[in-house]
Structure formats: structure tokens, C-alpha cells
Amino acid sequence: MSDSTVLYETAEGVATVTLNRPGKLNAFNARMHGELMQALDRAAEDDAVRALVLTGAGRAFSAGQDLSEPSFAAKENGEGPDIGDSLRKYYNPLIRMLRRLEIPVIAAVNGVAAGAAANVALACDIVIAARGASFIQAFAKVGLIPDAAGTYHLPRLVGRARAFGLAMLGDAIGAQQAADWGMIWKCVDDDALMGEATTIARTLAAGPTRSLALIKEALNASESNSFGEQLELERMLQQVAGKTDDYQEGSAAFLEKRRPDFKGR
Ligand code: LHQ
């Protein structure tokens, strides 16, 4: 077994990135942050990688920040740690990277996703979760606020009422409920999770990946754009999509009543 805190493998155009500190429920420490960013950079730079799956080893997706890291203990003078510094160095770049990656990112949530890790999952493009998995906005339980873009994504995903309940009460919400609330794409049986995630990822990897990247750009931008700005962005991005080889192929295949053979160009 590798001693890396993040495992990386590729097959059929899909990179699978696995958080790998199972003894600590894959809690994030500085090393895991570094290795995760390296894995995401590697996927971004490899033209053969056209979709990415993020999951966890063992029984958890991740328990969020490793609270046993010395840098998160109160200092001897009683002053609290500078957690904002950790967000600036690690979590904010990670969330930006997940949203910026020009390939679909699928979170396969295999078990509990707590604290910052719940919000790392929710920052992915498509989230599927095993029936036994749960999402916990654990922050208020330890006197913090949701970070890793939780206060941005949660109300947009589930609405204000549920966002307040989740963030303030910090209760665990099961995968089925998360799906029923529209917080995630799908809940599947535990033993079907990786098969389902891989099928989705391979389908997307064989798809018109330039247009998928443009869809991602448009949907992300819609969260802060005005109606008029969004219409204008759609015009610009559709112009780009219309000039791809994959559009030529997709429209020709439709007219010829055959399956398209997309190349991601
Ligand atoms: C852990 C952790 C953990 C260390 C389980 N750390 N050891 C904060 C600071 C800085 C920057 C940015 O952002 C943040 C935001 C955050 O992420 S704050 C929120 C951090 N996460 C949590 O508060 C969740 C804490 N964990 C739990 O509530 C439970 O462990 C869950 C619900 C995840 C799982 O419960 P169980 O299945 O009952 O497992 P367990 O509690 O027995 O945990 C197993 C082991 O993992 C245990 O260690 P031990 O040596 O006793 O076996 C835990 O201490 C350890 N562990 N989470 N975040």
C-alpha cells in the first residue's frame, strides 16, 4: 500500500484521485493538501485525462481539517490559531482549482464528509454519494463557520432555510436526503458507488469535453452574473462551442443517425 496521502490513477481518460489517510478518516493536513493539488495539476496538464473522480480510501470521504495538527491548537498565550491563514494557503486555492479545472470533476462520496471536506465535495461538478455516506457541516460544533465555499454553495444548492439549518445545527444529513434536497446529483447503493462514478466519468470523458468545460464555465458564472451578463456570456461561449470539431461531429452524427465520435477538440 502506498504511503502517499493521495492516490492517483488513470484509465480510459479518467483520473481517479483518492484521499488516503484512512486511519484519520482522510482528514486534511498540510501534506495531503500539497499532494492533492499536485494530483489535480497532473490531471489538468495531461491531455489524455478528460474527467476526474475524487473519492476517499476506507470508510470516510474525509473528516475535514485534521484538528489534531499542532497549528490548529490554541497558542500558549491563549490566542487562537490563524485559521484564515490555512484557508488562504490551502482550502481557497483547492476550491478555486476544482471549479477552474476544464474537465468534469465528480465527487464519489463513499462515507462521511465532514467540515471542510463536505464543502470540498459540494464544490465538485457532479456529486454522487453512497447510501451510507453523510454530509456534516460540523463547523459550528467546534465554534467555526462553514468554509471551503460552504456559505457560497450551500444556499445556492438547498436554499436559505436548509442552509441555515445545516450550518447552525451541524447535524449529519444522509446521502438520500442530500439527493432529495438537490444538494447532490444522486445517492446510490454503497457497493454501486465506484461503478456508477466511473460510468459517469467515462461517459463524460468520451463526450465533447470542450463543450463540457464551457458548460462548467457558464454555470459557475451564472451564480454571480446578472441575467443580461449571463445571456451575453452564453452568446460568447456558444460561439466558441460552435467552432469546435466536436460540434461538427455531433451535428453530423445526429443528421446521419449514428453515434458521435467526440475527440474533445
Ligand atoms: C479526526 C478527525 C478530524 C482529526 C475524526 N481531525 N482526527 C478548520 C480548521 C482549519 C482550516 C480550515 O477549515 C476548518 C474547517 C473544518 O474542517 S472544521 C471541522 C473539522 N471536522 C470535524 O469537526 C469532524 C470531526 N469528526 C467527527 O465529528 C467524527 O469523527 C465523524 C462524524 C467524522 C466520524 O465519526 P465516527 O465514525 O464515530 O469516527 P470517530 O469519531 O471515532 O473517528 C475515528 C478517528 O478519526 C478518531 O481517532 P481515534 O484515534 O480515536 O481512533 C478521531 O479522533 C479521528 N478523527 N475526525 N477532523
Tab-separated table of C-alpha atoms and ligand atoms in Angstrom:
chain	number	residue	atom	x	y	z
A	1	MET	CA	0.000	0.000	0.000
A	2	SER	CA	1.348	3.414	-0.936
A	3	ASP	CA	2.233	5.793	1.905
A	4	SER	CA	1.093	8.753	-0.211
A	5	THR	CA	-1.766	10.702	1.307
A	6	VAL	CA	-3.332	10.977	-2.155
A	7	LEU	CA	-3.506	8.162	-4.704
A	8	TYR	CA	-3.666	8.906	-8.430
A	9	GLU	CA	-4.540	6.530	-11.220
A	10	THR	CA	-5.785	6.913	-14.761
A	11	ALA	CA	-7.764	4.631	-17.051
A	12	GLU	CA	-9.832	5.287	-20.165
A	13	GLY	CA	-9.493	9.066	-19.964
A	14	VAL	CA	-10.480	9.244	-16.284
A	15	ALA	CA	-8.170	10.203	-13.414
A	16	THR	CA	-9.223	8.807	-10.047
A	17	VAL	CA	-7.861	10.767	-7.106
A	18	THR	CA	-8.238	9.092	-3.705
A	19	LEU	CA	-7.742	10.847	-0.357
A	20	ASN	CA	-5.632	8.321	1.522
A	21	ARG	CA	-5.304	8.831	5.268
A	22	PRO	CA	-7.917	6.203	6.220
A	23	GLY	CA	-6.644	5.888	9.829
A	24	LYS	CA	-7.544	9.583	10.268
A	25	LEU	CA	-10.739	9.331	8.222
A	26	ASN	CA	-8.822	11.126	5.424
A	27	ALA	CA	-8.684	14.346	7.459
A	28	PHE	CA	-6.783	17.113	5.667
A	29	ASN	CA	-3.287	18.008	6.819
A	30	ALA	CA	-0.722	20.164	5.035
A	31	ARG	CA	0.862	17.175	3.300
A	32	MET	CA	-2.461	15.913	1.955
A	33	HIS	CA	-3.293	19.398	0.671
A	34	GLY	CA	0.046	19.508	-1.177
A	35	GLU	CA	-0.375	16.046	-2.679
A	36	LEU	CA	-3.978	16.730	-3.677
A	37	MET	CA	-3.011	19.909	-5.531
A	38	GLN	CA	-0.189	18.005	-7.262
A	39	ALA	CA	-2.694	15.358	-8.371
A	40	LEU	CA	-5.119	17.989	-9.688
A	41	ASP	CA	-2.286	19.786	-11.522
A	42	ARG	CA	-1.215	16.485	-13.055
A	43	ALA	CA	-4.743	15.821	-14.314
A	44	ALA	CA	-5.017	19.369	-15.683
A	45	GLU	CA	-1.766	19.018	-17.610
A	46	ASP	CA	-2.489	15.589	-19.104
A	47	ASP	CA	-4.447	15.940	-22.357
A	48	ALA	CA	-5.452	12.283	-22.127
A	49	VAL	CA	-7.361	12.973	-18.885
A	50	ARG	CA	-10.868	14.164	-19.749
A	51	ALA	CA	-12.706	13.629	-16.431
A	52	LEU	CA	-11.726	13.246	-12.788
A	53	VAL	CA	-13.210	11.322	-9.858
A	54	LEU	CA	-12.419	12.405	-6.283
A	55	THR	CA	-13.065	9.869	-3.533
A	56	GLY	CA	-11.760	8.653	-0.164
A	57	ALA	CA	-9.994	5.466	0.976
A	58	GLY	CA	-11.602	3.371	3.696
A	59	ARG	CA	-14.865	4.198	5.435
A	60	ALA	CA	-14.839	8.013	5.098
A	61	PHE	CA	-14.707	10.520	2.264
A	62	SER	CA	-12.948	12.873	4.685
A	63	ALA	CA	-13.468	14.219	8.212
A	64	GLY	CA	-12.410	17.717	7.125
A	65	GLN	CA	-9.498	19.558	8.666
A	66	ASP	CA	-7.239	17.377	10.837
A	67	LEU	CA	-7.930	19.087	14.135
A	68	SER	CA	-5.004	17.296	15.789
A	69	GLU	CA	-2.496	19.270	13.679
A	70	PRO	CA	-0.411	21.410	16.082
A	71	SER	CA	-1.061	24.567	14.039
A	72	PHE	CA	-4.758	24.418	14.955
A	73	ALA	CA	-4.224	24.254	18.723
A	74	ALA	CA	-4.591	27.366	20.854
A	75	LYS	CA	-1.223	29.055	21.427
A	76	GLU	CA	0.457	29.123	24.857
A	77	ASN	CA	-0.577	32.757	25.336
A	78	GLY	CA	-4.194	31.658	24.917
A	79	GLU	CA	-4.516	33.257	21.478
A	80	GLY	CA	-6.396	31.203	18.884
A	81	PRO	CA	-4.674	29.891	15.739
A	82	ASP	CA	-4.907	31.851	12.483
A	83	ILE	CA	-7.300	29.564	10.623
A	84	GLY	CA	-7.770	32.219	7.952
A	85	ASP	CA	-4.155	31.584	7.016
A	86	SER	CA	-4.917	27.917	6.326
A	87	LEU	CA	-7.851	28.926	4.128
A	88	ARG	CA	-5.667	31.345	2.203
A	89	LYS	CA	-2.862	28.799	1.739
A	90	TYR	CA	-4.772	25.575	1.211
A	91	TYR	CA	-8.570	25.474	1.045
A	92	ASN	CA	-9.283	28.515	-1.089
A	93	PRO	CA	-6.782	27.502	-3.803
A	94	LEU	CA	-8.214	23.962	-3.715
A	95	ILE	CA	-11.806	25.116	-4.195
A	96	ARG	CA	-10.755	27.522	-6.952
A	97	MET	CA	-8.867	24.689	-8.654
A	98	LEU	CA	-11.869	22.321	-8.557
A	99	ARG	CA	-14.070	24.984	-10.146
A	100	ARG	CA	-11.423	26.048	-12.654
A	101	LEU	CA	-10.392	22.587	-13.917
A	102	GLU	CA	-11.501	22.371	-17.532
A	103	ILE	CA	-12.704	18.790	-17.143
A	104	PRO	CA	-15.743	17.449	-15.272
A	105	VAL	CA	-14.948	16.702	-11.628
A	106	ILE	CA	-17.075	14.024	-9.987
A	107	ALA	CA	-17.079	13.584	-6.207
A	108	ALA	CA	-17.762	9.955	-5.283
A	109	VAL	CA	-18.625	10.360	-1.605
A	110	ASN	CA	-18.018	6.926	-0.120
A	111	GLY	CA	-18.623	7.731	3.566
A	112	VAL	CA	-18.850	10.642	5.942
A	113	ALA	CA	-17.861	14.054	4.516
A	114	ALA	CA	-17.491	16.444	7.458
A	115	GLY	CA	-16.490	20.082	7.839
A	116	ALA	CA	-14.362	21.470	5.043
A	117	ALA	CA	-14.487	18.081	3.280
A	118	ALA	CA	-18.278	18.283	2.871
A	119	ASN	CA	-17.751	21.571	1.084
A	120	VAL	CA	-14.863	20.240	-0.995
A	121	ALA	CA	-17.303	17.584	-2.250
A	122	LEU	CA	-20.014	20.192	-2.914
A	123	ALA	CA	-17.550	22.269	-4.954
A	124	CYS	CA	-17.232	19.391	-7.444
A	125	ASP	CA	-19.334	19.451	-10.613
A	126	ILE	CA	-21.277	16.246	-10.031
A	127	VAL	CA	-21.613	14.716	-6.572
A	128	ILE	CA	-22.756	11.152	-6.126
A	129	ALA	CA	-22.806	9.511	-2.736
A	130	ALA	CA	-23.154	6.028	-1.280
A	131	ARG	CA	-26.361	5.448	0.652
A	132	GLY	CA	-24.321	5.035	3.850
A	133	ALA	CA	-22.497	8.347	3.343
A	134	SER	CA	-23.378	11.549	5.143
A	135	PHE	CA	-22.613	15.250	4.961
A	136	ILE	CA	-21.917	17.209	8.144
A	137	GLN	CA	-21.437	20.957	8.336
A	138	ALA	CA	-19.534	20.249	11.562
A	139	PHE	CA	-18.093	23.756	11.908
A	140	ALA	CA	-20.470	25.286	14.437
A	141	LYS	CA	-19.958	22.256	16.691
A	142	VAL	CA	-16.337	23.361	17.123
A	143	GLY	CA	-17.008	27.091	17.114
A	144	LEU	CA	-16.201	27.822	13.470
A	145	ILE	CA	-18.113	28.869	10.370
A	146	PRO	CA	-18.577	26.837	7.171
A	147	ASP	CA	-15.601	27.410	4.898
A	148	ALA	CA	-14.280	25.894	1.662
A	149	ALA	CA	-17.072	27.871	-0.071
A	150	GLY	CA	-19.815	26.294	2.034
A	151	THR	CA	-21.531	29.629	2.634
A	152	TYR	CA	-21.474	30.193	-1.132
A	153	HIS	CA	-22.575	26.798	-2.414
A	154	LEU	CA	-24.979	25.658	0.318
A	155	PRO	CA	-27.706	28.305	-0.037
A	156	ARG	CA	-27.460	28.021	-3.814
A	157	LEU	CA	-27.859	24.246	-3.644
A	158	VAL	CA	-30.502	23.807	-0.947
A	159	GLY	CA	-31.940	27.287	-0.345
A	160	ARG	CA	-31.638	29.656	2.603
A	161	ALA	CA	-33.776	27.738	5.110
A	162	ARG	CA	-31.916	24.458	4.753
A	163	ALA	CA	-28.537	26.192	4.531
A	164	PHE	CA	-29.170	27.892	7.886
A	165	GLY	CA	-30.357	24.644	9.493
A	166	LEU	CA	-27.382	22.657	8.214
A	167	ALA	CA	-24.794	25.314	9.085
A	168	MET	CA	-26.095	26.245	12.523
A	169	LEU	CA	-27.172	22.840	13.819
A	170	GLY	CA	-24.317	20.866	12.262
A	171	ASP	CA	-26.480	17.736	12.016
A	172	ALA	CA	-25.476	14.887	9.734
A	173	ILE	CA	-27.599	14.604	6.623
A	174	GLY	CA	-27.741	11.252	4.858
A	175	ALA	CA	-26.963	10.808	1.177
A	176	GLN	CA	-30.578	10.057	0.234
A	177	GLN	CA	-31.798	13.226	1.931
A	178	ALA	CA	-28.997	15.200	0.294
A	179	ALA	CA	-30.198	13.909	-3.084
A	180	ASP	CA	-33.857	14.614	-2.223
A	181	TRP	CA	-32.893	18.205	-1.328
A	182	GLY	CA	-30.962	18.690	-4.571
A	183	MET	CA	-27.695	19.104	-2.690
A	184	ILE	CA	-26.104	16.294	-4.713
A	185	TRP	CA	-26.815	14.616	-8.045
A	186	LYS	CA	-27.513	11.085	-6.847
A	187	CYS	CA	-27.498	8.598	-3.973
A	188	VAL	CA	-26.628	5.023	-4.945
A	189	ASP	CA	-26.231	1.736	-3.101
A	190	ASP	CA	-22.906	1.530	-1.264
A	191	ASP	CA	-21.454	-1.227	-3.430
A	192	ALA	CA	-22.550	0.543	-6.642
A	193	LEU	CA	-20.783	3.838	-5.891
A	194	MET	CA	-17.466	3.455	-7.674
A	195	GLY	CA	-19.027	1.637	-10.623
A	196	GLU	CA	-21.567	4.426	-11.053
A	197	ALA	CA	-18.963	7.180	-10.608
A	198	THR	CA	-16.687	5.519	-13.154
A	199	THR	CA	-19.525	5.100	-15.642
A	200	ILE	CA	-20.446	8.788	-15.361
A	201	ALA	CA	-16.787	9.825	-15.632
A	202	ARG	CA	-16.123	7.591	-18.664
A	203	THR	CA	-19.272	8.824	-20.377
A	204	LEU	CA	-18.164	12.422	-19.873
A	205	ALA	CA	-14.549	11.635	-20.854
A	206	ALA	CA	-15.826	10.229	-24.159
A	207	GLY	CA	-18.013	13.310	-24.638
A	208	PRO	CA	-17.407	16.720	-26.216
A	209	THR	CA	-15.082	17.830	-23.428
A	210	ARG	CA	-14.533	21.356	-24.783
A	211	SER	CA	-18.261	21.977	-24.580
A	212	LEU	CA	-18.410	20.391	-21.102
A	213	ALA	CA	-15.711	22.844	-19.983
A	214	LEU	CA	-17.739	25.720	-21.456
A	215	ILE	CA	-20.886	24.448	-19.678
A	216	LYS	CA	-18.915	24.455	-16.429
A	217	GLU	CA	-17.702	27.999	-17.052
A	218	ALA	CA	-21.240	29.198	-17.819
A	219	LEU	CA	-22.929	27.540	-14.841
A	220	ASN	CA	-20.241	28.726	-12.441
A	221	ALA	CA	-20.504	32.279	-13.768
A	222	SER	CA	-24.320	32.229	-13.510
A	223	GLU	CA	-24.006	32.177	-9.719
A	224	SER	CA	-22.848	35.785	-9.692
A	225	ASN	CA	-23.805	37.202	-13.118
A	226	SER	CA	-26.847	39.324	-13.836
A	227	PHE	CA	-29.395	37.992	-16.331
A	228	GLY	CA	-28.029	40.262	-19.046
A	229	GLU	CA	-24.413	39.310	-18.351
A	230	GLN	CA	-25.340	35.653	-18.482
A	231	LEU	CA	-27.109	35.961	-21.836
A	232	GLU	CA	-24.034	37.705	-23.206
A	233	LEU	CA	-21.730	35.025	-21.757
A	234	GLU	CA	-23.888	32.297	-23.347
A	235	ARG	CA	-23.548	34.054	-26.700
A	236	MET	CA	-19.757	34.194	-26.378
A	237	LEU	CA	-19.320	30.629	-25.164
A	238	GLN	CA	-21.768	29.228	-27.726
A	239	GLN	CA	-19.726	30.946	-30.425
A	240	VAL	CA	-16.661	29.081	-29.165
A	241	ALA	CA	-18.593	25.771	-28.885
A	242	GLY	CA	-19.922	26.152	-32.426
A	243	LYS	CA	-16.383	26.312	-33.790
A	244	THR	CA	-15.220	23.040	-32.177
A	245	ASP	CA	-14.630	19.861	-34.191
A	246	ASP	CA	-16.955	18.120	-31.738
A	247	TYR	CA	-19.886	20.324	-32.744
A	248	GLN	CA	-19.286	19.444	-36.403
A	249	GLU	CA	-19.136	15.785	-35.434
A	250	GLY	CA	-22.146	15.956	-33.087
A	251	SER	CA	-24.404	17.675	-35.587
A	252	ALA	CA	-23.254	15.450	-38.491
A	253	ALA	CA	-23.796	12.305	-36.395
A	254	PHE	CA	-27.309	13.468	-35.488
A	255	LEU	CA	-28.234	14.045	-39.125
A	256	GLU	CA	-26.651	10.755	-40.198
A	257	LYS	CA	-28.440	8.913	-37.350
A	258	ARG	CA	-25.194	7.468	-35.914
A	259	ARG	CA	-23.326	7.731	-32.622
A	260	PRO	CA	-20.945	10.702	-32.493
A	261	ASP	CA	-17.215	10.105	-32.063
A	262	PHE	CA	-16.113	13.086	-29.992
A	263	LYS	CA	-12.427	13.953	-29.734
A	264	GLY	CA	-12.507	16.748	-27.163
A	265	ARG	CA	-11.400	19.343	-29.732
B	1	LHQ	C1	-10.126	13.098	13.423
B	1	LHQ	C2	-10.992	13.980	12.760
B	1	LHQ	C3	-10.526	15.273	12.468
B	1	LHQ	C4	-8.536	14.711	13.469
B	1	LHQ	C5	-12.013	12.129	13.042
B	1	LHQ	N1	-9.294	15.590	12.848
B	1	LHQ	N2	-8.893	13.468	13.777
B	1	LHQ	C6	-10.886	24.009	10.236
B	1	LHQ	C7	-9.556	24.383	10.578
B	1	LHQ	C8	-8.660	24.870	9.647
B	1	LHQ	C9	-8.821	25.170	8.409
B	1	LHQ	C10	-9.921	25.060	7.614
B	1	LHQ	O1	-11.135	24.607	7.971
B	1	LHQ	C11	-11.501	24.046	9.085
B	1	LHQ	C12	-12.810	23.561	8.910
B	1	LHQ	C13	-13.075	22.187	9.356
B	1	LHQ	O2	-12.962	21.250	8.596
B	1	LHQ	S1	-13.635	22.137	10.920
B	1	LHQ	C14	-14.378	20.616	11.002
B	1	LHQ	C15	-13.418	19.511	11.188
B	1	LHQ	N3	-14.105	18.256	11.267
B	1	LHQ	C16	-14.886	17.904	12.263
B	1	LHQ	O3	-15.202	18.623	13.179
B	1	LHQ	C17	-15.346	16.491	12.240
B	1	LHQ	C18	-14.757	15.765	13.423
B	1	LHQ	N4	-15.048	14.362	13.342
B	1	LHQ	C19	-16.233	13.847	13.666
B	1	LHQ	O4	-17.187	14.519	14.002
B	1	LHQ	C20	-16.346	12.358	13.594
B	1	LHQ	O5	-15.065	11.800	13.676
B	1	LHQ	C21	-17.016	11.854	12.311
B	1	LHQ	C22	-18.504	12.233	12.346
B	1	LHQ	C23	-16.359	12.448	11.049
B	1	LHQ	C24	-16.905	10.323	12.227
B	1	LHQ	O6	-17.378	9.774	13.457
B	1	LHQ	P1	-17.064	8.245	13.804
B	1	LHQ	O7	-17.427	7.423	12.626
B	1	LHQ	O8	-17.728	7.959	15.093
B	1	LHQ	O9	-15.483	8.152	13.945
B	1	LHQ	P2	-14.577	8.683	15.168
B	1	LHQ	O10	-15.098	9.963	15.671
B	1	LHQ	O11	-14.372	7.565	16.123
B	1	LHQ	O12	-13.193	8.991	14.398
B	1	LHQ	C25	-12.216	7.972	14.082
B	1	LHQ	C26	-10.861	8.540	14.337
B	1	LHQ	O13	-10.606	9.638	13.473
B	1	LHQ	C27	-10.745	9.084	15.765
B	1	LHQ	O14	-9.422	8.879	16.191
B	1	LHQ	P3	-9.076	7.688	17.238
B	1	LHQ	O15	-7.603	7.812	17.433
B	1	LHQ	O16	-9.893	7.955	18.463
B	1	LHQ	O17	-9.477	6.447	16.530
B	1	LHQ	C28	-10.977	10.562	15.572
B	1	LHQ	O18	-10.413	11.345	16.572
B	1	LHQ	C29	-10.283	10.800	14.234
B	1	LHQ	N5	-10.799	11.966	13.581
B	1	LHQ	N6	-12.155	13.340	12.544
B	1	LHQ	N7	-11.279	16.163	11.805
